[in-house]
Coordinates of C-alpha atoms and ligand atoms in Angstrom, one line a residue:
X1 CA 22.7 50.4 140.9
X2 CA 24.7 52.0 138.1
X3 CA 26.7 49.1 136.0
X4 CA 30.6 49.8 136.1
X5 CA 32.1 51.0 133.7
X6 CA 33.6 48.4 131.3
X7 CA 36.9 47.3 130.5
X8 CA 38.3 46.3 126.5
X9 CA 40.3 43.9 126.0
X10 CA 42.1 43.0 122.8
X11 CA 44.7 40.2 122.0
X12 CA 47.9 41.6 120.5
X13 CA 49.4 38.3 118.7
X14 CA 52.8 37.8 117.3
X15 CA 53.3 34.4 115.5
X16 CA 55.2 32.7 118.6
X17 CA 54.3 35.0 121.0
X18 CA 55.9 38.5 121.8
X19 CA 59.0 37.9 123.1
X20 CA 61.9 37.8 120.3
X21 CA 62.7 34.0 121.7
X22 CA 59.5 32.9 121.4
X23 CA 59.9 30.5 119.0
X24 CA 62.0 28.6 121.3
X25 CA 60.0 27.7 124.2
X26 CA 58.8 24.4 124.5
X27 CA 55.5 25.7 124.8
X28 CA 55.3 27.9 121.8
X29 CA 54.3 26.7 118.2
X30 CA 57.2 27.3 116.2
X31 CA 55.8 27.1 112.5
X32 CA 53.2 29.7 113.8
X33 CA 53.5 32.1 111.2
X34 CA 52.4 30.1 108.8
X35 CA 50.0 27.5 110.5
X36 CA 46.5 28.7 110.5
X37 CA 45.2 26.2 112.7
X38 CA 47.3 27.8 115.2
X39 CA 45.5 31.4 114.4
X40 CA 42.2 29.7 114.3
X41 CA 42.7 28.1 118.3
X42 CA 43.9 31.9 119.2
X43 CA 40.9 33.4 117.7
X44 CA 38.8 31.0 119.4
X45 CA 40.5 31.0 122.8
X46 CA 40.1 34.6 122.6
X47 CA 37.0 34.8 121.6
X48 CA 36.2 32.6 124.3
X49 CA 38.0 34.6 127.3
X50 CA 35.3 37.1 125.5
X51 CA 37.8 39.7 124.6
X52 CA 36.4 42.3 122.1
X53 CA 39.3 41.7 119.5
X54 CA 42.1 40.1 118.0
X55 CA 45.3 41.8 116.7
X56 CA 48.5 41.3 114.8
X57 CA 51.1 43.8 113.7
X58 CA 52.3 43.8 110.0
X59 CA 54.4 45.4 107.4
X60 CA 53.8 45.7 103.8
X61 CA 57.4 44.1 103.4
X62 CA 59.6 42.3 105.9
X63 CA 60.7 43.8 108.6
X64 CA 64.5 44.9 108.8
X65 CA 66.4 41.7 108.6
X66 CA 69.6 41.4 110.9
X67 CA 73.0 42.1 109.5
X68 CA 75.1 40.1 111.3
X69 CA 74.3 36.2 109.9
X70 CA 74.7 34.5 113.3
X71 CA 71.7 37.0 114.4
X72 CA 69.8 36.5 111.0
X73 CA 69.9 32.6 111.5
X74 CA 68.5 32.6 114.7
X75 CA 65.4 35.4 114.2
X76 CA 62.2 34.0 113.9
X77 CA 61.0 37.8 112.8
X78 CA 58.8 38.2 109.6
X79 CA 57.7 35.3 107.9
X80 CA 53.7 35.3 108.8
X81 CA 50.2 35.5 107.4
X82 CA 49.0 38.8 105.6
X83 CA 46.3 40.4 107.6
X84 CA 42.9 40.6 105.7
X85 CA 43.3 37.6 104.1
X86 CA 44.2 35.8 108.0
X87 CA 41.1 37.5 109.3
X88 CA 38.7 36.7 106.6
X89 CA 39.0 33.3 107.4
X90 CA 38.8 33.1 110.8
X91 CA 35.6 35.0 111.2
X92 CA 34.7 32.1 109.5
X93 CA 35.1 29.9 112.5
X94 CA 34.1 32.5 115.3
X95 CA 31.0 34.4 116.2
X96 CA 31.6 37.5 117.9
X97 CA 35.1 38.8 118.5
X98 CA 36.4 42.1 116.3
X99 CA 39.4 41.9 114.2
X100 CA 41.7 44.1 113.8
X101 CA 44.1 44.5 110.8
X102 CA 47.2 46.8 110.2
X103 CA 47.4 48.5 106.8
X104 CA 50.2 51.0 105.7
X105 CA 48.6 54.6 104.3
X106 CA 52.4 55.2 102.8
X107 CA 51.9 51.7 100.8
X108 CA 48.8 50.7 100.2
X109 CA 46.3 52.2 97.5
X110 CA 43.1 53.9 99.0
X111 CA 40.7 52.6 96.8
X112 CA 41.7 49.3 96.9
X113 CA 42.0 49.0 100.6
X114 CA 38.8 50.5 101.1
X115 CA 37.9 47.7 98.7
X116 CA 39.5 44.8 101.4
X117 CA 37.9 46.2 104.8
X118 CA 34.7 46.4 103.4
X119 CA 34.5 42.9 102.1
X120 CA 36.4 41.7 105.8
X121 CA 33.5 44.1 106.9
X122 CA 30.8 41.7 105.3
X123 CA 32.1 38.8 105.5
X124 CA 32.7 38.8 109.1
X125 CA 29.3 40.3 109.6
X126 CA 30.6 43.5 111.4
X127 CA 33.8 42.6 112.9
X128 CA 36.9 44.4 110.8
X129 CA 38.7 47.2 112.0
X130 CA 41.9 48.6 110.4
X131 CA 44.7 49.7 111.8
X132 CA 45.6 52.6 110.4
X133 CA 50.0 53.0 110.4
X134 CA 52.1 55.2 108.4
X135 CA 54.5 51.8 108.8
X136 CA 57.9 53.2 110.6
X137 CA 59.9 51.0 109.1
X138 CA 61.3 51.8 105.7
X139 CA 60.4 48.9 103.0
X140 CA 60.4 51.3 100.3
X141 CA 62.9 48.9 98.0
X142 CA 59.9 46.6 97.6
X143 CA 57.8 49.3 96.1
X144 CA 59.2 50.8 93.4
X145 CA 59.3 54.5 95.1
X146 CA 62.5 56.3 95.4
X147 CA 62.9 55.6 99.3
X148 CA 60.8 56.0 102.4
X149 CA 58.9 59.0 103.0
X150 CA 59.4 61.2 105.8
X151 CA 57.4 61.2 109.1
X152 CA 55.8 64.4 108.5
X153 CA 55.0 63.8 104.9
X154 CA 54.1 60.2 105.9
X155 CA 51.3 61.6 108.5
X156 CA 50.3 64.3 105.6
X157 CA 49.4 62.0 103.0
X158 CA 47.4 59.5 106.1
X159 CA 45.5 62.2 107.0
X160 CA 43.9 62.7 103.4
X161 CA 44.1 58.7 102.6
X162 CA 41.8 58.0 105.6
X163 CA 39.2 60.9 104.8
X164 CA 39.3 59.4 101.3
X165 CA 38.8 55.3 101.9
X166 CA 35.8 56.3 104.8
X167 CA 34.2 58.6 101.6
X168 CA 34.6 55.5 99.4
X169 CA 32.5 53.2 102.1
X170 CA 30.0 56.0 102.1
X171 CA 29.5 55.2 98.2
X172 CA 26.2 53.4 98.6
X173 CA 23.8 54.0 101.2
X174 CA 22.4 51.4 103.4
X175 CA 19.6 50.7 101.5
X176 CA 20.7 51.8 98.0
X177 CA 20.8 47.6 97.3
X178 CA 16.7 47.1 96.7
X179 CA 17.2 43.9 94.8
X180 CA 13.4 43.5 93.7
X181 CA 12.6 40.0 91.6
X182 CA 9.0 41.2 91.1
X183 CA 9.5 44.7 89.9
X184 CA 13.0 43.9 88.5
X185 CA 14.6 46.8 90.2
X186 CA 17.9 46.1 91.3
X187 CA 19.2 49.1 93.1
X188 CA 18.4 53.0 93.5
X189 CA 20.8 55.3 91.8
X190 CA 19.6 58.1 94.3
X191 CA 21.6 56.2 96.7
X192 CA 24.7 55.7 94.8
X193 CA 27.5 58.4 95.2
X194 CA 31.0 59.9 93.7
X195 CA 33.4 60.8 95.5
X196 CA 35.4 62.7 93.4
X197 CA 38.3 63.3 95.2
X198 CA 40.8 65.2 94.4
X199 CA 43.7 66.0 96.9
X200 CA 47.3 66.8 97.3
X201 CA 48.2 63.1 97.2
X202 CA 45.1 61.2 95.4
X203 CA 43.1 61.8 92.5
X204 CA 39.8 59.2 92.8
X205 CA 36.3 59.5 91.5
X206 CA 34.8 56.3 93.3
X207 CA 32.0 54.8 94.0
X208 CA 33.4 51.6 95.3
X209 CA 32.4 48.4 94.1
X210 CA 31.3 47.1 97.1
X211 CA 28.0 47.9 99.5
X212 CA 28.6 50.0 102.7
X213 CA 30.2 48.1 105.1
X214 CA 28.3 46.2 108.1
X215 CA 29.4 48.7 111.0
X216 CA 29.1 51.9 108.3
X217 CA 33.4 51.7 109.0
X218 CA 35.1 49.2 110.0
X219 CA 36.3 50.5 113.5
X220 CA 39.7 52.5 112.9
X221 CA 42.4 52.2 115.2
X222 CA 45.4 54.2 115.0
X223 CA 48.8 53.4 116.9
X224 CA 51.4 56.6 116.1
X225 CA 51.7 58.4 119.5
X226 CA 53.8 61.7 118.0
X227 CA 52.4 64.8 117.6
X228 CA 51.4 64.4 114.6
X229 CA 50.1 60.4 115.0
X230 CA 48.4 62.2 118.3
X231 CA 46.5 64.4 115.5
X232 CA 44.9 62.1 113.3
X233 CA 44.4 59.6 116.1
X234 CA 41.9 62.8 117.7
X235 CA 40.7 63.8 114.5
X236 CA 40.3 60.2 113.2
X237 CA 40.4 57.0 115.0
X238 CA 37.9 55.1 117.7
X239 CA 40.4 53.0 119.5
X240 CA 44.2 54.0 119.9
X241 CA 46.9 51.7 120.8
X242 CA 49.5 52.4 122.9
X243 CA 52.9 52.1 124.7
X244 CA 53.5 53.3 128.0
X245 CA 55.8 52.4 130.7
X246 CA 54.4 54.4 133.8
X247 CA 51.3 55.3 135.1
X248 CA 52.1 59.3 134.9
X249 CA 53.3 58.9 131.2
X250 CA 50.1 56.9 130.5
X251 CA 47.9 59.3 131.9
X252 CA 49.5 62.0 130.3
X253 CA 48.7 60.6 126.7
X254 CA 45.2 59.7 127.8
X255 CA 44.4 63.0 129.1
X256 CA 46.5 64.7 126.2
X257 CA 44.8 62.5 123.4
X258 CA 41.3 62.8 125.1
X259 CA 41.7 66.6 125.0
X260 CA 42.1 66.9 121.7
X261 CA 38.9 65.8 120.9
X262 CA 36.8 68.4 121.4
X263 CA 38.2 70.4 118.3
X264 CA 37.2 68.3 115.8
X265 CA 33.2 68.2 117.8
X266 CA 34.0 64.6 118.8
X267 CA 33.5 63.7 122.8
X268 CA 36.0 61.5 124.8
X269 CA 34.2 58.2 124.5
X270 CA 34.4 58.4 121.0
X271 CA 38.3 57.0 121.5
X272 CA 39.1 54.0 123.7
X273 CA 42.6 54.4 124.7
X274 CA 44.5 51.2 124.5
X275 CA 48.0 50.4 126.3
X276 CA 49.7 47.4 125.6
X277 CA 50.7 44.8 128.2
X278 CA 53.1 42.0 128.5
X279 CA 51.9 39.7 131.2
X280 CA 54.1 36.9 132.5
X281 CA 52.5 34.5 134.9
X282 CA 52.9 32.5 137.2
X283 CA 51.1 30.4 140.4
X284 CA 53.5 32.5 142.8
X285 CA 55.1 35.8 141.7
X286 CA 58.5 33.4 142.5
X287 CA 57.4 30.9 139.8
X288 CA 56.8 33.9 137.4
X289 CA 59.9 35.3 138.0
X290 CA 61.5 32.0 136.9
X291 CA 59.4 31.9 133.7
X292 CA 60.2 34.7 133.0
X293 CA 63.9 34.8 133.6
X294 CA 64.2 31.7 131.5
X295 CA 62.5 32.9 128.5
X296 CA 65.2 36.1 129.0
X297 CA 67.8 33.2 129.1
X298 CA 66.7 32.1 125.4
X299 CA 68.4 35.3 124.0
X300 CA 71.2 34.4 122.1
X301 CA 74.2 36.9 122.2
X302 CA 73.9 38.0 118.6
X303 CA 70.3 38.5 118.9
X304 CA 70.9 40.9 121.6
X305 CA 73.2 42.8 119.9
X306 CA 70.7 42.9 116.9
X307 CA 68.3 44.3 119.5
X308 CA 70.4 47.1 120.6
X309 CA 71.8 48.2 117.3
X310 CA 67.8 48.7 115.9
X311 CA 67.8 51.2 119.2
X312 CA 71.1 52.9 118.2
X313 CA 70.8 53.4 114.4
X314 CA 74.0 54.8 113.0
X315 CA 75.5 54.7 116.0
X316 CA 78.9 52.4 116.5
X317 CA 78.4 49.9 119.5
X318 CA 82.0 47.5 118.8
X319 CA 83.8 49.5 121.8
X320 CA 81.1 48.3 124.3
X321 CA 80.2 45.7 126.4
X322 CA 77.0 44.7 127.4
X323 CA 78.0 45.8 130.8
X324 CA 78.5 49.4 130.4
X325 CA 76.3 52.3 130.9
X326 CA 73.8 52.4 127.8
X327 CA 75.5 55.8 126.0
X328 CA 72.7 58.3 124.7
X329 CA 70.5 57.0 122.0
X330 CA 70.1 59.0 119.0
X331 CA 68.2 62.2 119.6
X332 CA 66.0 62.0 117.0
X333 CA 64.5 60.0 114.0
X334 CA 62.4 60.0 110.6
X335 CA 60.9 56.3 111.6
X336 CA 59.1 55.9 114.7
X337 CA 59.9 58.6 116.7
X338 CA 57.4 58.1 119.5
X339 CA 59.5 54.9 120.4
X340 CA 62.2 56.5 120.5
X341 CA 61.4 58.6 122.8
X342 CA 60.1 55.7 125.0
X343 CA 63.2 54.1 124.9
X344 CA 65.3 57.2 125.8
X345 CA 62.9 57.7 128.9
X346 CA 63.2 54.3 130.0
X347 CA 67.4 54.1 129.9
X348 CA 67.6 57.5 131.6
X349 CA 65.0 56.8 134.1
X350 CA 66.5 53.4 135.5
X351 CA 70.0 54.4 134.4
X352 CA 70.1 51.0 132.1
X353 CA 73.4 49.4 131.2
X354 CA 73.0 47.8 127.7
X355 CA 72.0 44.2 129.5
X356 CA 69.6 45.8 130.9
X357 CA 68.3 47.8 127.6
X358 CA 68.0 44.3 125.8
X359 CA 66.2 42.8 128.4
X360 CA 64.1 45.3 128.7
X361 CA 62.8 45.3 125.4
X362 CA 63.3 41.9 124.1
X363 CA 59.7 40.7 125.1
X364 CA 57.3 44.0 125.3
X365 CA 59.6 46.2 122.7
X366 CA 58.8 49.2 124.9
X367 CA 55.3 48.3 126.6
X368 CA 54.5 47.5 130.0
X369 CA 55.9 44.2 131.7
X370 CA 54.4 43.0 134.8
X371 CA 55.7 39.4 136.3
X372 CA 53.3 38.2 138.9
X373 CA 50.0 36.3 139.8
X374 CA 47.1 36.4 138.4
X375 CA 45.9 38.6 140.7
X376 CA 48.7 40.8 140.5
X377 CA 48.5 41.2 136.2
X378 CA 44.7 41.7 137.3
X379 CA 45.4 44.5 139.8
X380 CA 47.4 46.2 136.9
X381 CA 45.3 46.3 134.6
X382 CA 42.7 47.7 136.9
X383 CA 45.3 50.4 138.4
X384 CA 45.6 52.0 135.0
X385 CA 41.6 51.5 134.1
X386 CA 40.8 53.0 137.3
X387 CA 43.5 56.0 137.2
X388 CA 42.7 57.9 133.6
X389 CA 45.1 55.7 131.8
X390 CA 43.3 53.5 130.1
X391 CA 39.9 52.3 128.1
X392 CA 41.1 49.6 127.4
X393 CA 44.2 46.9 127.2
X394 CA 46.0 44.9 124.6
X395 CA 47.1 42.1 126.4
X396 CA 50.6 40.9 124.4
X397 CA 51.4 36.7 125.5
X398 CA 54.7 36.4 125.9
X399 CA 54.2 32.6 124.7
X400 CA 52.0 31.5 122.4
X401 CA 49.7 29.6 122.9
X402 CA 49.9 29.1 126.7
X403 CA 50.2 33.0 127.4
X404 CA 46.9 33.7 125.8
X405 CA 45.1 30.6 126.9
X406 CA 46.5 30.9 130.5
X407 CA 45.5 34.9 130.6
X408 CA 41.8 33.8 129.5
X409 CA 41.8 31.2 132.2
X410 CA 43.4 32.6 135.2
X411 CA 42.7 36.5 134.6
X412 CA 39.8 37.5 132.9
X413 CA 37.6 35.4 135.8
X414 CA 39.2 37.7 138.1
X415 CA 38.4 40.7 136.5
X416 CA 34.6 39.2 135.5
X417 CA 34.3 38.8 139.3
X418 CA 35.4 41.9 140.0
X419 CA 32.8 43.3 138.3
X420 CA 34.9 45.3 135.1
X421 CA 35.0 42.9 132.3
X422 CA 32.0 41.4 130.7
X423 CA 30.6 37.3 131.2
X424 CA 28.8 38.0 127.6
X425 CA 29.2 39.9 124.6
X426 CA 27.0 43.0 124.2
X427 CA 26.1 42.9 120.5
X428 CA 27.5 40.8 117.1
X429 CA 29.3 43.8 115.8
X430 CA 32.5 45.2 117.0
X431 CA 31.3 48.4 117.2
X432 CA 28.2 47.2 119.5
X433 CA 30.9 46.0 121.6
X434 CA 32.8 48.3 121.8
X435 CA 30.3 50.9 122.6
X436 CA 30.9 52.4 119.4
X437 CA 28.4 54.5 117.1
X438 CA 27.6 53.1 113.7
X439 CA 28.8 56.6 111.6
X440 CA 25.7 58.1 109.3
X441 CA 26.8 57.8 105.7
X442 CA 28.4 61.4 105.1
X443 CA 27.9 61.6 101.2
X444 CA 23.7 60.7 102.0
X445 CA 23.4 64.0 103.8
X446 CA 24.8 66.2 101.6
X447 CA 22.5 64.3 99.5
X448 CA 19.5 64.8 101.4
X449 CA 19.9 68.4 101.8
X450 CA 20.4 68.9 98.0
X451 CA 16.8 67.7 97.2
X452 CA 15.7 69.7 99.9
X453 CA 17.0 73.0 98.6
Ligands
FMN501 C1 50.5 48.6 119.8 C2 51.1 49.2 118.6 C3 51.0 48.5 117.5 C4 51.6 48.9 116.3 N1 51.5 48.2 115.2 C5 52.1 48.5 114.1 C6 52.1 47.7 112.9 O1 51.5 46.7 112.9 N2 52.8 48.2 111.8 C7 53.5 49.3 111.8 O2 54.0 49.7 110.8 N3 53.5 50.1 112.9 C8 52.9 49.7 114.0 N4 53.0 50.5 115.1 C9 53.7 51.8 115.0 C10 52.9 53.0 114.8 O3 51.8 52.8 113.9 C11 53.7 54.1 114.3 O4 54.1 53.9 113.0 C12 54.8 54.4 115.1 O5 54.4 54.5 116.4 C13 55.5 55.7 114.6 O6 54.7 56.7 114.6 P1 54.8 57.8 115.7 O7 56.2 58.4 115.5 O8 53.7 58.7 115.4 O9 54.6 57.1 117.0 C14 52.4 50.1 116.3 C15 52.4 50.9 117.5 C16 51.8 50.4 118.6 C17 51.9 51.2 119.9

């Protein structure tokens, strides 16, 4: 009998948990950002509902803050742990679960982020993947650069920074480190190789000073869904993450996104497609309903407000009350214009008054909410896996830590049982895991084929 084909599942965490009250719910850890034995039980709870990663958003700088100060005294937003440095650590107290970590290709430095993931790379034994973003947000004030570049610029410049930092891994072969006490050779310089790159945005010779990674790359993930994000997610990435409301619209990006592949020689299980969802449970779908209406009922006023004027940039909202129709949102943007777009189809489609907008996206920000059972979060997962939408699933807690630790106890037996999700990992690596191919060091060949000529 043929095995089924195999569900991936990765926790999306946010300090709290995902909803933008969070941090007010008796169950949720309110000093989370910056308690890391509260990252270290998610890890391991994770890692023990066997899920193939662990995931937190970030920005090089804070996010926006809120203008109005009733609003900025209530937000719990940005103040948490950088990445890498989160990550190292904790594959320090777990075994086999991947971790993934954003970093910004408009704000970072190649080399030197090549640098980080390739230390995360050995230090968890395997286990880094990055994240690539072009970070929507503007923080450009932090960085000495004259403001924040636009989206197609942004893309532009990601496109060459991520051929660049996978060249720089590729600076030592596997085996280049022969580290001989008896003949006192230490390493080959055959197997040591320059770069030198020289693009539109980046001038580097290389090599790195550190060994290839573990997994060759760490596993890249890419989360811009815009034509262009679309792009270097086909040409680029191994995992893409995702919002989607529907099933149509999520089947459209999967097939979309999986088409693309073909024209850069890749084939479609080279890129696990990755929806988010926001699961609120409960014992009865009436009990979840509760839960869920009383984490809605955290939302202070001004923090709604906030939530809505984000939507409508440069757009006046004082002559409206949350009661009326939600007017058209701006028709277009130079941040994150996929979103954007989400948000638009979601207010026309239901035909949301502004209530209704905030609520909407105060907990999933645009991804998919289901409120039910077990059974019932089970049953949507397995709707989309089954139905071309979807590789695999960030699974975003509303709460933390109950909504990861429940989801690992109440659904992932389910879908073990139902034969879709595995009881054990596969391999120690990410990759292996993820039914990924360790990449062949692309500066050896070249290499290779010179001393053959
Ligand atoms: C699940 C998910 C996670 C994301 N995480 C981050 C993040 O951590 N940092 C960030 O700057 N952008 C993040 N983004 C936003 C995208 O990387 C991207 O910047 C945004 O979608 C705008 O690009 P687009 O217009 O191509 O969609 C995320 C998007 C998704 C769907």
């Amino acid at each position: 009998m043929s095995e089924k084909r195999q569900l991936k599942l990765g926790a999306f965490i946010m300090a709290t948990g995902h909803h933008v009250s969070a941090w007010r719910h008796p169950a949720s850890q309110a000093d989370a950002g910056h308690n890391i034995d509260h990252y270290k039980d998610l890890a391991q709870t994770a890692e023990r509902g066997k899920f193939d990663l662990v995931f937190v958003a970030d920005s090089p700088a804070g996010w926006e803050r809120a203008k109005d100060p009733e609003a900025l005294r209530r937000s719990s937003q940005g103040a948490h742990f950088e990445p890498i440095t989160l990550w190292a650590a904790l594959s320090q107290v777990t075994s086999h679960i991947g971790f993934v970590a954003t970093a910004s290709t408009t704000y970072e430095d190649p080399y030197l982020l090549a640098r980080k993931f390739a230390s995360l790379d050995h230090i968890s034994k395997g286990r880094a993947a990055w994240n690539v973003v072009t970070t929507g947000a503007d923080v450009s004030k932090n960085f000495s650069i004259p403001g924040h570049p636009a989206h197609a610029d942004r893309y532009e410049r990601a496109e060459e920074f991520v051929d660049l930092v996978k060249g720089l891994w590729d600076s030592y072969e596997d085996d280049a480190f022969v580290r001989d006490k008896a003949s006192g050779v230490y390493l080959d310089p055959d197997k040591i190789h320059q770069l030198n790159h020289q693009g539109k945005f980046f001038t580097v010779s290389g090599p790195l000073n550190v060994a290839r990674p573990v997994q060759g790359y760490p596993v890249i993930v890419q989360a811009g869904a815009s034509e262009p994000g679309r792009e270097l997610a086909a040409r680029t990435a191994e995992m893409i993450f995702t919002a989607n409301q529907t099933l149509e619209d999520a089947q459209e990006f999967y097939s979309d996104v999986k088409g693309r592949l073909g024209r850069y020689g890749r084939s479609t299980n080279e890129l696990l497609i990755s929806p988010g969802i926001f699961p609120v449970l409960g014992g009865t779908e009436k009990e979840a309903q509760e839960e869920y209406d009383y984490i809605q009922s955290l939302i202070h006023p001004s923090i709604a407000w906030t939530i809505l004027e984000r939507q409508y940039k440069g757009i006046d909202l004082s002559g409206y009350s949350l009661d009326d129709r939600a007017p058209p949102l701006p028709q277009n943007t130079e941040l994150n214009k996929s979103r954007l777009k989400l948000v638009t189809d979601l207010v026309e489609r239901n035909n949301l008054t502004l209530r209704q907008l905030y609520l909407a996206v105060a907990g999933a920000r645009g991804h998919r909410t289901v409120v039910g059972t077990p059974e019932q979060v089970a049953d949507a997962i397995q709707d989309w896996f089954d139905n071309g939408a979807a590789d695999a699933f960030n699974i975003m807690p509303p709460i933390l830590p109950t909504g990861l630790s429940d989801f690992v106890d109440q659904v992932v037996p389910i879908l073990q049982r139902r034969g879709i999700f595995r009881t054990e990992y596969e391999g120690q690596t990410l990759r292996e895991n993820l039914g990924l191919l360790r990449p062949a060091n692309g500066l050896a060949l070249p290499a290779l084929q010179r001393k053959a000529v």
